[in-house]
């Protein structure tokens, strides 16, 4: 008995020590700002970045990404692949509780995955579970359960796929688990309108407290959190215009806020504000419509890539907070091929490339076989780098005899050109005249398997996001093979090869990769956003 | 008077139907829809189509309009596409802060515009008159986003007198009087912006309209009969001079509810104006339609109120109607 007491005292002490070690101070409130209000807080209904930033504080997934984009335990304590790599068995941590005190079990996991596959679900996440065996049959109403989901006991669940699907951990890292005892009572077709969207009950480090439309979301520490209580007692997320929130940061009304690049000086000069510069997985590119015979000529795309002064975009428009990108992977991604040949800025080489391909200059515009190099470039408004970058690209291309008409529009409008609809409002295939060139950003996920939708013949709209119409089988084969290869080194080699191919063929002309800038008050400690997002280590934030 | 009001009410109802259909059609004919703002690589295009069907935004515009009207007839503005909340509930949350902001500045605008305007008209070329002209120039020519950001920079960031933004100090746990005082403190800068811009346009009209009235023959007659200046101003000139101003004030009624889009956005004020901006960018048509409709109703009611007030101030108008 005495031994037992001694042991528990030691455990208590070590627990207390662990807490003081990671939290120099426990308690207090931190206020952070984001520039847009989240839509709803059900992570399975059309999540946007602004939603996810908050949902990640309230909910958990089975696994979560590490800083180097590997996977670590979240709700799952461990996971094992079967010998044929088609079944993945998760063991949940013991004694996990929802914020309302109910136990979280493997049944909640099964419920969440099954709900997304329901024929009545329309929140946009079905394609994530489609790969599970029997999910399609369930989705089409031909089965009453999903054969690929097996709850073994309260803490164990096995998920099977019909064929080897390497990105399954990445997929599951993106699906936050919902409580069956709450969402199970709401018909899945009504999820989008349900009040739980503004009053979520999760299992994460913070409990939801209140949502004030147009103002804030207030969260309080989950003191019983399985990975240790957060240092803060309370976290407030405010929403407001970028300039206003920056002023609030400088004045000390909020503890952390994104910093727009043009305003970076006001943060640098302020002794109370610390600037954090973070690499991101997003990059901008010029997309080409390969159905247009002019753009189908690789020489034209290559010449454009050589003629665009991407370095000038980084130094001139991004104040140096970014870098040029030479293929369709950002440098901070594991799939980036380090041996990629940089795309040079070389207008003379661009001219020569066009000359060699038979495009002759006349009156400042090149033409060949009756086709002239006159193109429309669509770009989205609201992003100063893209808006001014478009003008720079126009000037760069004019120099080599390509005349570009600029057309700016908001994102939903651009989408109507990229994913066109017919007269009956039904999605149709893209044709050669829908668009020529467009500038967009791409935030690549932790796993590049999504490129299957962007660079294969099957992925062309209306079946996927292959706007450019890239149909080379070589690229598609690499992507398909990578999706079926579980060993990480082999996958990396395949994606590297794909990156090199894209550098050569240029259906997307890669432009630049911006860094994210955050300012934080010096009273807020451990604020360390990284490639995964701004709130990644929120449980370790503490305030003085 | 009653038949007049009834006739105008009927005209207003017809106008409202036309306005709501046009704004509904314009919004829906603009390329792109709410779903397209959600597009992300983890969602397949088929899922987008499915969601569009579920939301009913894939139907032809006249059908969508009919279903919108039939919902509205049951007092239902529908649900926000963006967050699934009922639009009525959303408007209820946002109306209070907007009313607080706009009513406060409206009272200030009326007091300042009438006071300064009448004084400048009665005492042209006085110092107050010159100052008021400057105020008018400033209020009309400075864009409110610039003025708002300048106030934030000067009075919040540099001097630290006022909070930069928001409805209250969120990290403090205020209750009762402390909360009231805190909110008033947060109102000062946005009210300044709304008051300056609002005063400028009305002050201009008050001044020109009253000085026009002061030049009329009947004023000269009254003066030659030995009526005192104060009596001339308040009994004779103001009665005629303020009639156009009443129309202006009546037409500014919608702003009470719809809020000031720019000022609310800059000061992160949780009102209707900012809600409108957010919903327009998100293509959240149920929300923007609701705000547009309410605004249209208020414009119609506002002009009716102005006409009725006309009748009360000027009996000739009543006779003509």
PDB file of C-alpha atoms in Angstrom, chain A residues 29 31 36-40 46-48 121-128 139 171 174-175 192-193 197-198 211-216 234 236 238-241 243-245 247-248 250-251 253 410-413 415-416 419 421 425-427 442-443 445 450 454 462-465, chain B residues 31-33 35-52 54-55 57-59 79-86 90 93-94 149 152 156-157 160-168 170-173 183 265-270 274-275 278 281 283:
ATOM      1  CA  UNK A  29      -6.208  34.817 -22.204  1.00  0.00           C
ATOM      2  CA  UNK A  31      -6.475  36.952 -28.490  1.00  0.00           C
ATOM      3  CA  UNK A  36     -12.100  36.423 -42.382  1.00  0.00           C
ATOM      4  CA  UNK A  37     -14.890  34.988 -40.336  1.00  0.00           C
ATOM      5  CA  UNK A  38     -15.239  31.224 -40.436  1.00  0.00           C
ATOM      6  CA  UNK A  39     -18.354  29.849 -42.081  1.00  0.00           C
ATOM      7  CA  UNK A  40     -19.412  26.953 -39.924  1.00  0.00           C
ATOM      8  CA  UNK A  46     -17.144  22.660 -46.823  1.00  0.00           C
ATOM      9  CA  UNK A  47     -14.140  23.483 -44.681  1.00  0.00           C
ATOM     10  CA  UNK A  48     -12.171  26.605 -45.627  1.00  0.00           C
ATOM     11  CA  UNK A 121     -24.486  13.810 -47.158  1.00  0.00           C
ATOM     12  CA  UNK A 122     -23.581  16.851 -49.261  1.00  0.00           C
ATOM     13  CA  UNK A 123     -20.778  18.619 -47.407  1.00  0.00           C
ATOM     14  CA  UNK A 124     -18.012  17.990 -49.909  1.00  0.00           C
ATOM     15  CA  UNK A 125     -15.859  15.341 -48.190  1.00  0.00           C
ATOM     16  CA  UNK A 126     -17.178  12.123 -49.741  1.00  0.00           C
ATOM     17  CA  UNK A 127     -14.251  11.772 -52.140  1.00  0.00           C
ATOM     18  CA  UNK A 128     -12.006  11.372 -49.101  1.00  0.00           C
ATOM     19  CA  UNK A 139     -23.124   5.849 -51.117  1.00  0.00           C
ATOM     20  CA  UNK A 171      -6.590  11.438 -45.977  1.00  0.00           C
ATOM     21  CA  UNK A 174      -7.783  15.567 -42.830  1.00  0.00           C
ATOM     22  CA  UNK A 175     -10.948  14.034 -41.377  1.00  0.00           C
ATOM     23  CA  UNK A 192     -25.270  22.168 -42.817  1.00  0.00           C
ATOM     24  CA  UNK A 193     -28.117  24.096 -41.201  1.00  0.00           C
ATOM     25  CA  UNK A 197     -22.250  24.257 -36.528  1.00  0.00           C
ATOM     26  CA  UNK A 198     -22.028  27.216 -34.205  1.00  0.00           C
ATOM     27  CA  UNK A 211     -19.515  32.492 -31.293  1.00  0.00           C
ATOM     28  CA  UNK A 212     -20.452  36.119 -31.850  1.00  0.00           C
ATOM     29  CA  UNK A 213     -21.199  36.786 -35.493  1.00  0.00           C
ATOM     30  CA  UNK A 214     -18.904  39.437 -36.932  1.00  0.00           C
ATOM     31  CA  UNK A 215     -16.854  39.599 -33.752  1.00  0.00           C
ATOM     32  CA  UNK A 216     -15.182  36.555 -32.304  1.00  0.00           C
ATOM     33  CA  UNK A 234      -8.917  31.129 -22.779  1.00  0.00           C
ATOM     34  CA  UNK A 236     -10.258  34.415 -28.395  1.00  0.00           C
ATOM     35  CA  UNK A 238     -11.268  37.847 -33.617  1.00  0.00           C
ATOM     36  CA  UNK A 239     -12.111  38.567 -37.255  1.00  0.00           C
ATOM     37  CA  UNK A 240     -11.479  41.819 -39.050  1.00  0.00           C
ATOM     38  CA  UNK A 241      -9.943  43.679 -41.943  1.00  0.00           C
ATOM     39  CA  UNK A 243      -5.142  46.630 -41.707  1.00  0.00           C
ATOM     40  CA  UNK A 244      -7.427  47.041 -38.727  1.00  0.00           C
ATOM     41  CA  UNK A 245      -6.244  43.838 -37.110  1.00  0.00           C
ATOM     42  CA  UNK A 247      -3.418  48.196 -35.862  1.00  0.00           C
ATOM     43  CA  UNK A 248      -5.036  46.192 -33.062  1.00  0.00           C
ATOM     44  CA  UNK A 250       0.418  47.081 -32.717  1.00  0.00           C
ATOM     45  CA  UNK A 251      -1.740  48.615 -30.000  1.00  0.00           C
ATOM     46  CA  UNK A 253      -5.507  44.593 -28.396  1.00  0.00           C
ATOM     47  CA  UNK A 410     -13.030  37.413 -58.591  1.00  0.00           C
ATOM     48  CA  UNK A 411     -12.345  33.784 -57.821  1.00  0.00           C
ATOM     49  CA  UNK A 412     -15.889  32.411 -58.285  1.00  0.00           C
ATOM     50  CA  UNK A 413     -16.018  34.055 -61.713  1.00  0.00           C
ATOM     51  CA  UNK A 415     -14.006  29.175 -61.697  1.00  0.00           C
ATOM     52  CA  UNK A 416     -16.859  29.502 -64.211  1.00  0.00           C
ATOM     53  CA  UNK A 419     -15.140  24.497 -64.674  1.00  0.00           C
ATOM     54  CA  UNK A 421     -21.328  24.759 -67.437  1.00  0.00           C
ATOM     55  CA  UNK A 425     -26.395  24.625 -65.885  1.00  0.00           C
ATOM     56  CA  UNK A 426     -24.717  21.199 -65.990  1.00  0.00           C
ATOM     57  CA  UNK A 427     -20.929  20.883 -65.891  1.00  0.00           C
ATOM     58  CA  UNK A 442      -2.148  26.174 -55.439  1.00  0.00           C
ATOM     59  CA  UNK A 443      -1.899  25.034 -51.859  1.00  0.00           C
ATOM     60  CA  UNK A 445      -1.596  19.094 -49.537  1.00  0.00           C
ATOM     61  CA  UNK A 450      -4.356  14.980 -55.451  1.00  0.00           C
ATOM     62  CA  UNK A 454      -5.007  17.889 -62.094  1.00  0.00           C
ATOM     63  CA  UNK A 462     -16.285  17.927 -65.360  1.00  0.00           C
ATOM     64  CA  UNK A 463     -14.581  14.907 -63.735  1.00  0.00           C
ATOM     65  CA  UNK A 464     -11.710  16.644 -62.009  1.00  0.00           C
ATOM     66  CA  UNK A 465      -9.572  19.748 -61.881  1.00  0.00           C
TER      67      UNK A 465
ATOM     68  CA  UNK B  31     -20.885  34.311 -63.021  1.00  0.00           C
ATOM     69  CA  UNK B  32     -19.963  32.022 -60.169  1.00  0.00           C
ATOM     70  CA  UNK B  33     -21.882  30.954 -57.100  1.00  0.00           C
ATOM     71  CA  UNK B  35     -20.170  26.751 -53.918  1.00  0.00           C
ATOM     72  CA  UNK B  36     -17.324  27.929 -56.074  1.00  0.00           C
ATOM     73  CA  UNK B  37     -15.831  29.831 -53.169  1.00  0.00           C
ATOM     74  CA  UNK B  38     -15.525  26.509 -51.328  1.00  0.00           C
ATOM     75  CA  UNK B  39     -13.659  24.668 -54.056  1.00  0.00           C
ATOM     76  CA  UNK B  40     -10.662  22.820 -52.767  1.00  0.00           C
ATOM     77  CA  UNK B  41      -8.714  19.905 -54.142  1.00  0.00           C
ATOM     78  CA  UNK B  42     -10.158  17.503 -51.620  1.00  0.00           C
ATOM     79  CA  UNK B  43     -13.622  17.965 -53.048  1.00  0.00           C
ATOM     80  CA  UNK B  44     -14.489  16.454 -56.407  1.00  0.00           C
ATOM     81  CA  UNK B  45     -16.438  18.474 -58.996  1.00  0.00           C
ATOM     82  CA  UNK B  46     -19.241  15.907 -58.690  1.00  0.00           C
ATOM     83  CA  UNK B  47     -19.554  16.762 -55.019  1.00  0.00           C
ATOM     84  CA  UNK B  48     -19.791  20.436 -55.894  1.00  0.00           C
ATOM     85  CA  UNK B  49     -22.626  19.679 -58.312  1.00  0.00           C
ATOM     86  CA  UNK B  50     -24.364  17.602 -55.680  1.00  0.00           C
ATOM     87  CA  UNK B  51     -24.103  20.396 -53.142  1.00  0.00           C
ATOM     88  CA  UNK B  52     -25.418  22.919 -55.677  1.00  0.00           C
ATOM     89  CA  UNK B  54     -28.968  20.335 -52.470  1.00  0.00           C
ATOM     90  CA  UNK B  55     -28.865  24.110 -52.071  1.00  0.00           C
ATOM     91  CA  UNK B  57     -28.711  26.989 -56.739  1.00  0.00           C
ATOM     92  CA  UNK B  58     -28.568  24.939 -59.928  1.00  0.00           C
ATOM     93  CA  UNK B  59     -32.186  25.740 -60.835  1.00  0.00           C
ATOM     94  CA  UNK B  79     -30.372  30.023 -44.624  1.00  0.00           C
ATOM     95  CA  UNK B  80     -26.929  31.454 -45.111  1.00  0.00           C
ATOM     96  CA  UNK B  81     -25.009  29.344 -47.608  1.00  0.00           C
ATOM     97  CA  UNK B  82     -21.794  30.165 -45.828  1.00  0.00           C
ATOM     98  CA  UNK B  83     -22.592  29.011 -42.327  1.00  0.00           C
ATOM     99  CA  UNK B  84     -26.027  27.437 -42.512  1.00  0.00           C
ATOM    100  CA  UNK B  85     -27.466  29.838 -39.958  1.00  0.00           C
ATOM    101  CA  UNK B  86     -30.996  31.158 -40.470  1.00  0.00           C
ATOM    102  CA  UNK B  90     -28.125  36.384 -38.293  1.00  0.00           C
ATOM    103  CA  UNK B  93     -27.539  39.564 -34.096  1.00  0.00           C
ATOM    104  CA  UNK B  94     -26.221  42.201 -36.452  1.00  0.00           C
ATOM    105  CA  UNK B 149      -7.750  54.410 -40.951  1.00  0.00           C
ATOM    106  CA  UNK B 152      -7.213  54.630 -35.999  1.00  0.00           C
ATOM    107  CA  UNK B 156      -5.501  54.524 -31.310  1.00  0.00           C
ATOM    108  CA  UNK B 157      -2.046  53.540 -32.404  1.00  0.00           C
ATOM    109  CA  UNK B 160      -3.643  55.339 -27.501  1.00  0.00           C
ATOM    110  CA  UNK B 161      -6.816  57.195 -26.511  1.00  0.00           C
ATOM    111  CA  UNK B 162      -9.353  54.953 -28.181  1.00  0.00           C
ATOM    112  CA  UNK B 163      -9.518  51.263 -29.097  1.00  0.00           C
ATOM    113  CA  UNK B 164      -8.752  50.449 -32.722  1.00  0.00           C
ATOM    114  CA  UNK B 165     -11.757  48.297 -33.471  1.00  0.00           C
ATOM    115  CA  UNK B 166     -14.423  45.935 -32.255  1.00  0.00           C
ATOM    116  CA  UNK B 167     -17.583  46.237 -30.227  1.00  0.00           C
ATOM    117  CA  UNK B 168     -15.999  45.959 -26.791  1.00  0.00           C
ATOM    118  CA  UNK B 170     -12.959  41.224 -25.550  1.00  0.00           C
ATOM    119  CA  UNK B 171     -10.232  40.180 -23.161  1.00  0.00           C
ATOM    120  CA  UNK B 172     -11.826  41.998 -20.230  1.00  0.00           C
ATOM    121  CA  UNK B 173     -14.863  40.581 -18.478  1.00  0.00           C
ATOM    122  CA  UNK B 183     -18.912  50.020 -25.757  1.00  0.00           C
ATOM    123  CA  UNK B 265     -15.621  46.984 -42.097  1.00  0.00           C
ATOM    124  CA  UNK B 266     -12.752  49.220 -41.077  1.00  0.00           C
ATOM    125  CA  UNK B 267     -13.670  49.257 -37.408  1.00  0.00           C
ATOM    126  CA  UNK B 268     -14.510  45.525 -37.328  1.00  0.00           C
ATOM    127  CA  UNK B 269     -17.957  46.542 -36.118  1.00  0.00           C
ATOM    128  CA  UNK B 270     -20.305  43.539 -35.999  1.00  0.00           C
ATOM    129  CA  UNK B 274     -20.069  44.339 -42.728  1.00  0.00           C
ATOM    130  CA  UNK B 275     -22.361  41.351 -43.001  1.00  0.00           C
ATOM    131  CA  UNK B 278     -18.927  39.446 -46.324  1.00  0.00           C
ATOM    132  CA  UNK B 281     -17.829  38.290 -51.407  1.00  0.00           C
ATOM    133  CA  UNK B 283     -21.792  34.883 -52.920  1.00  0.00           C
TER     134      UNK B 283
END
